[in-house]
């Protein structure tokens, strides 16, 4: 997902955390909701995702998943997803929209694909790669740099994300993860423009009934959003997906306050561009450990059994 995170690779010193390889899958299907109170001891305006009883007549909130997840540029075939049920992973990131996607074609991704892999037991992490920071590091992402109206651009792209999610059968209350690739650290103007876009996107996604999540490098986007949380800024994402390649550190990442982005509101991408094979099927993936919301998937009438996939 972030090929430009050279500065955040394994050489960074991280506190010890349990190896996700030893983690057991935990899929919680109880209704949940995002909290509005401060998640950390020093205040803030974003909360985690906590389990609650669903109010009568109210839409159910997202479920959450705790365990290992992977993401890969293009959604794999149903046959590959079936084979990978033998893997230690229980959730998969899907790049469902945005003008900045590295693999915009997505030949397999469809409403039936979403319903089929969900029926296999996979939990889904929808990723939206839209406009990027004006000082984005990756040369491949520079054509998608933000313009002069980041707030309106964020609002517009949030609507695009919600429409794309709905078309794939990702129901309201699903998390949608905004992917902001690593950008030049220390550039205050660039950071301010990017923050405006992220806040507008998050506010509109939340208004439209979905849960706004955020993915970025710990040394740029994540550090800047955490600083805004400490300052009490409103309209921030509800879930933090942070990239630092090295040892898994879901709850011990030094950039984040230990009480921030909890409960059920963290994903750590700890390795990238790794080749793995299960059931005779090989993929190039990024590795993640998580305790965070996953998509709610609408039923599809006439769906073929996913177990019949070749």
CSV table of C-alpha atoms in Angstrom, one decimal:
chain,number,residue,atom,x,y,z
A,1,UNK,CA,0.0,0.0,0.0
A,2,UNK,CA,2.8,2.4,0.9
A,3,UNK,CA,5.8,1.7,-1.2
A,4,UNK,CA,7.3,5.0,-0.2
A,5,UNK,CA,7.7,4.3,3.5
A,6,UNK,CA,11.4,3.6,3.4
A,7,UNK,CA,12.0,5.9,6.3
A,8,UNK,CA,9.5,3.9,8.4
A,9,UNK,CA,10.9,0.4,7.8
A,10,UNK,CA,12.2,-2.1,10.2
A,11,UNK,CA,15.0,0.0,11.6
A,12,UNK,CA,12.5,2.1,13.6
A,13,UNK,CA,12.5,1.2,17.3
A,14,UNK,CA,9.2,-0.1,18.4
A,15,UNK,CA,8.0,-1.3,21.7
A,16,UNK,CA,7.3,-5.0,22.1
A,17,UNK,CA,3.9,-6.3,20.9
A,18,UNK,CA,2.4,-9.8,20.6
A,19,UNK,CA,3.2,-11.4,17.2
A,20,UNK,CA,0.0,-11.5,15.3
A,21,UNK,CA,0.9,-15.0,14.0
A,22,UNK,CA,0.0,-16.2,17.5
A,23,UNK,CA,-3.3,-14.2,17.6
A,24,UNK,CA,-6.6,-16.1,17.3
A,25,UNK,CA,-9.3,-14.8,15.0
A,26,UNK,CA,-12.1,-13.0,16.7
A,27,UNK,CA,-15.1,-11.9,14.7
A,28,UNK,CA,-17.6,-9.9,16.7
A,29,UNK,CA,-21.0,-9.6,15.1
A,30,UNK,CA,-22.7,-7.6,17.8
A,31,UNK,CA,-24.0,-4.2,16.7
A,32,UNK,CA,-21.5,-1.4,17.4
A,33,UNK,CA,-21.4,2.4,17.2
A,34,UNK,CA,-18.7,5.1,17.1
A,35,UNK,CA,-18.3,7.0,20.3
A,36,UNK,CA,-18.0,10.8,20.2
A,37,UNK,CA,-16.1,11.3,23.4
A,38,UNK,CA,-12.3,11.7,23.8
A,39,UNK,CA,-10.4,8.4,23.3
A,40,UNK,CA,-7.3,9.6,25.2
A,41,UNK,CA,-6.5,10.9,28.6
A,42,UNK,CA,-5.7,14.3,27.2
A,43,UNK,CA,-8.9,14.9,25.3
A,44,UNK,CA,-9.8,14.8,21.6
A,45,UNK,CA,-12.8,14.7,19.3
A,46,UNK,CA,-12.7,11.2,17.9
A,47,UNK,CA,-13.7,7.9,19.6
A,48,UNK,CA,-13.2,4.3,19.0
A,49,UNK,CA,-15.8,1.7,18.1
A,50,UNK,CA,-17.5,0.0,21.0
A,51,UNK,CA,-20.0,-2.8,21.1
A,52,UNK,CA,-23.5,-1.8,22.1
A,53,UNK,CA,-27.0,-3.2,21.8
A,54,UNK,CA,-28.8,-2.1,18.7
A,55,UNK,CA,-31.7,0.2,19.4
A,56,UNK,CA,-35.1,-0.9,18.1
A,57,UNK,CA,-35.5,0.3,14.5
A,58,UNK,CA,-32.0,1.8,14.4
A,59,UNK,CA,-29.5,0.7,11.7
A,60,UNK,CA,-26.9,-1.8,13.0
A,61,UNK,CA,-23.4,-0.5,13.5
A,62,UNK,CA,-20.3,-2.2,12.1
A,63,UNK,CA,-18.9,-5.5,13.4
A,64,UNK,CA,-15.3,-5.6,14.2
A,65,UNK,CA,-12.5,-8.1,13.7
A,66,UNK,CA,-9.4,-8.8,15.7
A,67,UNK,CA,-6.6,-10.8,14.1
A,68,UNK,CA,-4.5,-10.7,11.0
A,69,UNK,CA,-5.4,-9.1,7.7
A,70,UNK,CA,-3.8,-8.6,4.3
A,71,UNK,CA,-4.3,-6.1,1.4
A,72,UNK,CA,-3.2,-6.5,-2.2
A,73,UNK,CA,-3.4,-4.1,-5.1
A,74,UNK,CA,-6.1,-6.0,-7.1
A,75,UNK,CA,-8.9,-8.0,-5.7
A,76,UNK,CA,-8.0,-11.7,-6.2
A,77,UNK,CA,-10.2,-14.2,-7.9
A,78,UNK,CA,-12.8,-16.2,-5.9
A,79,UNK,CA,-10.6,-19.3,-6.5
A,80,UNK,CA,-7.6,-17.6,-4.8
A,81,UNK,CA,-9.8,-16.3,-2.0
A,82,UNK,CA,-11.1,-19.8,-1.4
A,83,UNK,CA,-7.5,-21.2,-1.4
A,84,UNK,CA,-6.4,-18.5,1.1
A,85,UNK,CA,-8.9,-19.6,3.7
A,86,UNK,CA,-6.1,-21.9,4.8
A,87,UNK,CA,-4.0,-18.8,5.6
A,88,UNK,CA,-3.7,-17.2,9.0
A,89,UNK,CA,-5.5,-14.1,7.6
A,90,UNK,CA,-9.2,-13.5,8.3
A,91,UNK,CA,-9.7,-10.1,6.7
A,92,UNK,CA,-8.7,-8.5,3.4
A,93,UNK,CA,-8.3,-4.9,2.2
A,94,UNK,CA,-10.1,-4.1,-1.0
A,95,UNK,CA,-9.3,-1.0,-3.1
A,96,UNK,CA,-12.9,-0.1,-4.0
A,97,UNK,CA,-12.6,3.4,-5.3
A,98,UNK,CA,-10.7,6.7,-5.8
A,99,UNK,CA,-8.9,8.3,-8.6
A,100,UNK,CA,-5.5,7.5,-7.1
A,101,UNK,CA,-5.8,3.7,-6.9
A,102,UNK,CA,-2.7,1.8,-8.1
A,103,UNK,CA,-4.9,-0.9,-9.7
A,104,UNK,CA,-8.0,1.0,-11.0
A,105,UNK,CA,-9.3,-1.7,-13.2
A,106,UNK,CA,-10.2,-4.3,-10.5
A,107,UNK,CA,-11.3,-7.0,-12.9
A,108,UNK,CA,-12.7,-9.3,-10.1
A,109,UNK,CA,-14.3,-6.7,-7.8
A,110,UNK,CA,-18.0,-6.7,-8.0
A,111,UNK,CA,-21.1,-6.9,-5.8
A,112,UNK,CA,-21.2,-10.7,-6.3
A,113,UNK,CA,-17.5,-10.9,-5.4
A,114,UNK,CA,-18.0,-9.0,-2.2
A,115,UNK,CA,-20.9,-11.2,-1.2
A,116,UNK,CA,-19.1,-14.4,-2.2
A,117,UNK,CA,-15.9,-13.8,-0.2
A,118,UNK,CA,-17.9,-12.6,2.7
A,119,UNK,CA,-19.9,-15.8,2.6
A,120,UNK,CA,-16.6,-17.7,2.6
A,121,UNK,CA,-15.9,-16.1,6.0
A,122,UNK,CA,-13.7,-13.2,4.9
A,123,UNK,CA,-14.1,-9.8,6.6
A,124,UNK,CA,-13.6,-6.8,4.3
A,125,UNK,CA,-11.7,-3.5,4.8
A,126,UNK,CA,-12.7,-1.1,2.0
A,127,UNK,CA,-9.9,1.3,1.0
A,128,UNK,CA,-10.5,4.5,-1.0
A,129,UNK,CA,-7.5,6.1,-2.7
A,130,UNK,CA,-8.5,9.5,-3.7
A,131,UNK,CA,-6.7,12.8,-4.0
A,132,UNK,CA,-3.3,13.0,-2.3
A,133,UNK,CA,-1.3,15.5,-0.4
A,134,UNK,CA,0.2,18.3,-2.5
A,135,UNK,CA,3.7,17.2,-1.4
A,136,UNK,CA,3.1,13.4,-1.7
A,137,UNK,CA,6.4,11.5,-2.0
A,138,UNK,CA,5.4,8.8,-4.5
A,139,UNK,CA,5.9,10.0,-8.0
A,140,UNK,CA,3.0,7.7,-9.1
A,141,UNK,CA,0.6,9.7,-6.8
A,142,UNK,CA,1.6,13.2,-7.8
A,143,UNK,CA,-0.9,13.4,-10.7
A,144,UNK,CA,-3.6,13.1,-8.0
A,145,UNK,CA,-2.4,15.9,-5.7
A,146,UNK,CA,-5.0,18.1,-4.1
A,147,UNK,CA,-6.0,21.4,-5.7
A,148,UNK,CA,-6.8,24.8,-4.2
A,149,UNK,CA,-10.2,23.7,-2.6
A,150,UNK,CA,-9.4,20.7,-0.4
A,151,UNK,CA,-12.6,21.0,1.7
A,152,UNK,CA,-14.9,20.9,-1.2
A,153,UNK,CA,-12.8,18.2,-2.9
A,154,UNK,CA,-13.0,16.1,0.3
A,155,UNK,CA,-16.7,16.5,0.5
A,156,UNK,CA,-17.1,15.5,-3.2
A,157,UNK,CA,-14.9,12.5,-3.0
A,158,UNK,CA,-16.6,11.3,0.2
A,159,UNK,CA,-19.9,11.2,-1.8
A,160,UNK,CA,-18.1,9.3,-4.5
A,161,UNK,CA,-16.7,6.8,-1.9
A,162,UNK,CA,-20.2,6.2,-0.4
A,163,UNK,CA,-21.8,5.6,-3.8
A,164,UNK,CA,-19.0,3.2,-4.9
A,165,UNK,CA,-19.3,1.3,-1.6
A,166,UNK,CA,-23.1,1.0,-1.9
A,167,UNK,CA,-22.8,-0.2,-5.5
A,168,UNK,CA,-20.6,-3.1,-4.2
A,169,UNK,CA,-23.1,-4.0,-1.5
A,170,UNK,CA,-21.2,-2.5,1.4
A,171,UNK,CA,-23.9,-1.3,3.6
A,172,UNK,CA,-24.3,1.8,5.7
A,173,UNK,CA,-22.3,1.7,9.0
A,174,UNK,CA,-19.4,0.1,7.1
A,175,UNK,CA,-16.0,1.6,7.6
A,176,UNK,CA,-14.4,3.3,4.6
A,177,UNK,CA,-10.7,3.8,4.9
A,178,UNK,CA,-9.2,6.9,3.2
A,179,UNK,CA,-5.7,6.1,1.9
A,180,UNK,CA,-3.3,9.1,2.2
A,181,UNK,CA,0.2,8.1,1.1
A,182,UNK,CA,3.3,9.4,2.7
A,183,UNK,CA,4.1,13.0,2.1
A,184,UNK,CA,6.9,15.4,2.9
A,185,UNK,CA,7.3,15.8,6.7
A,186,UNK,CA,7.6,19.3,8.1
A,187,UNK,CA,5.8,21.0,5.3
A,188,UNK,CA,3.1,23.0,7.3
A,189,UNK,CA,1.2,24.2,4.3
A,190,UNK,CA,1.0,20.8,2.7
A,191,UNK,CA,-0.1,19.3,6.0
A,192,UNK,CA,-2.8,21.9,6.5
A,193,UNK,CA,-4.2,21.3,3.0
A,194,UNK,CA,-4.2,17.6,3.5
A,195,UNK,CA,-5.9,17.9,6.9
A,196,UNK,CA,-8.7,20.0,5.4
A,197,UNK,CA,-9.3,17.3,2.8
A,198,UNK,CA,-9.3,14.5,5.4
A,199,UNK,CA,-11.7,16.4,7.7
A,200,UNK,CA,-14.1,17.2,5.0
A,201,UNK,CA,-14.0,13.6,3.7
A,202,UNK,CA,-14.5,12.2,7.2
A,203,UNK,CA,-17.3,14.6,8.0
A,204,UNK,CA,-19.3,13.8,4.9
A,205,UNK,CA,-18.7,10.0,5.1
A,206,UNK,CA,-20.0,10.1,8.7
A,207,UNK,CA,-23.0,12.3,7.6
A,208,UNK,CA,-23.9,9.7,4.9
A,209,UNK,CA,-24.0,6.9,7.5
A,210,UNK,CA,-20.6,5.2,7.1
A,211,UNK,CA,-17.6,5.1,9.5
A,212,UNK,CA,-14.6,7.2,8.3
A,213,UNK,CA,-11.3,5.5,8.7
A,214,UNK,CA,-7.8,6.8,7.8
A,215,UNK,CA,-4.6,5.1,6.5
A,216,UNK,CA,-1.2,6.7,6.3
A,217,UNK,CA,2.4,6.6,7.3
A,218,UNK,CA,3.1,7.1,11.0
A,219,UNK,CA,5.7,9.8,10.2
A,220,UNK,CA,3.3,12.0,8.2
A,221,UNK,CA,-0.4,11.6,8.0
A,222,UNK,CA,-0.8,9.6,11.3
A,223,UNK,CA,1.5,11.9,13.3
A,224,UNK,CA,-0.4,14.9,12.0
A,225,UNK,CA,-3.9,13.5,12.7
A,226,UNK,CA,-2.9,12.4,16.2
A,227,UNK,CA,-1.6,16.0,16.9
A,228,UNK,CA,-5.0,17.3,15.8
A,229,UNK,CA,-6.8,14.8,18.0
A,230,UNK,CA,-4.7,16.0,21.0
A,231,UNK,CA,-5.7,19.6,20.1
A,232,UNK,CA,-9.4,18.7,20.1
A,233,UNK,CA,-10.0,19.2,16.3
A,234,UNK,CA,-13.4,18.1,15.1
A,235,UNK,CA,-14.3,15.9,12.1
A,236,UNK,CA,-11.4,13.5,12.4
A,237,UNK,CA,-11.5,9.9,11.3
A,238,UNK,CA,-12.9,7.3,13.7
A,239,UNK,CA,-10.4,4.5,12.9
A,240,UNK,CA,-6.6,4.7,12.5
A,241,UNK,CA,-4.8,2.4,10.1
A,242,UNK,CA,-1.1,3.2,10.5
A,243,UNK,CA,1.9,2.0,8.4
A,244,UNK,CA,5.2,1.4,10.0
A,245,UNK,CA,7.1,-1.5,8.6
A,246,UNK,CA,8.9,-3.6,11.2
A,247,UNK,CA,7.6,-5.4,14.3
A,248,UNK,CA,3.8,-5.5,14.9
A,249,UNK,CA,2.9,-2.8,17.4
A,250,UNK,CA,-0.9,-2.4,17.3
A,251,UNK,CA,-1.2,-0.9,20.8
A,252,UNK,CA,2.4,0.2,21.4
A,253,UNK,CA,3.0,2.6,18.4
A,254,UNK,CA,4.9,5.5,19.9
A,255,UNK,CA,3.3,8.2,17.7
A,256,UNK,CA,-0.1,7.4,19.1
A,257,UNK,CA,-1.3,8.0,22.7
A,258,UNK,CA,-1.9,4.5,24.3
A,259,UNK,CA,-5.5,5.3,24.9
A,260,UNK,CA,-6.2,7.0,21.6
A,261,UNK,CA,-8.0,5.3,18.7
A,262,UNK,CA,-9.5,2.7,21.1
A,263,UNK,CA,-11.5,0.5,21.5
A,264,UNK,CA,-11.6,-1.4,18.2
A,265,UNK,CA,-10.1,1.4,16.2
A,266,UNK,CA,-6.6,0.4,15.1
A,267,UNK,CA,-4.9,-1.4,12.2
A,268,UNK,CA,-1.2,-1.7,11.9
A,269,UNK,CA,0.4,-2.4,8.5
A,270,UNK,CA,3.7,-3.8,9.6
A,271,UNK,CA,5.1,-5.3,6.3
A,272,UNK,CA,4.7,-4.7,2.6
A,273,UNK,CA,5.3,-6.2,-0.8
A,274,UNK,CA,5.6,-9.7,0.7
A,275,UNK,CA,5.1,-12.8,-1.4
A,276,UNK,CA,3.0,-15.5,0.2
A,277,UNK,CA,1.3,-18.7,-1.0
A,278,UNK,CA,-1.5,-20.8,0.4
A,279,UNK,CA,-3.4,-23.6,-1.3
A,280,UNK,CA,-1.0,-23.3,-4.2
A,281,UNK,CA,-2.0,-19.7,-4.9
A,282,UNK,CA,0.6,-16.9,-4.5
A,283,UNK,CA,0.0,-13.2,-3.9
A,284,UNK,CA,2.1,-10.1,-3.3
A,285,UNK,CA,0.6,-8.6,-0.1
A,286,UNK,CA,0.9,-6.1,2.7
A,287,UNK,CA,0.6,-7.6,6.2
A,288,UNK,CA,-1.6,-6.1,8.9
A,289,UNK,CA,-2.7,-6.8,12.4
A,290,UNK,CA,-6.0,-5.3,13.5
A,291,UNK,CA,-8.7,-4.7,16.0
A,292,UNK,CA,-11.1,-2.5,14.0
A,293,UNK,CA,-14.4,-2.3,12.2
A,294,UNK,CA,-15.1,-4.4,9.1
A,295,UNK,CA,-17.7,-3.9,6.4
A,296,UNK,CA,-21.3,-4.8,6.6
A,297,UNK,CA,-22.3,-6.7,3.5
A,298,UNK,CA,-25.8,-6.7,2.0
A,299,UNK,CA,-27.2,-10.0,0.9
A,300,UNK,CA,-27.3,-10.7,-2.8
A,301,UNK,CA,-30.3,-12.6,-4.2
A,302,UNK,CA,-29.4,-15.5,-6.4
A,303,UNK,CA,-25.8,-15.6,-5.3
A,304,UNK,CA,-24.0,-18.9,-6.2
A,305,UNK,CA,-22.4,-20.7,-3.4
A,306,UNK,CA,-18.8,-19.4,-2.9
A,307,UNK,CA,-17.8,-23.0,-2.2
A,308,UNK,CA,-18.5,-23.9,-5.8
A,309,UNK,CA,-15.9,-21.5,-7.0
A,310,UNK,CA,-13.3,-23.3,-9.1
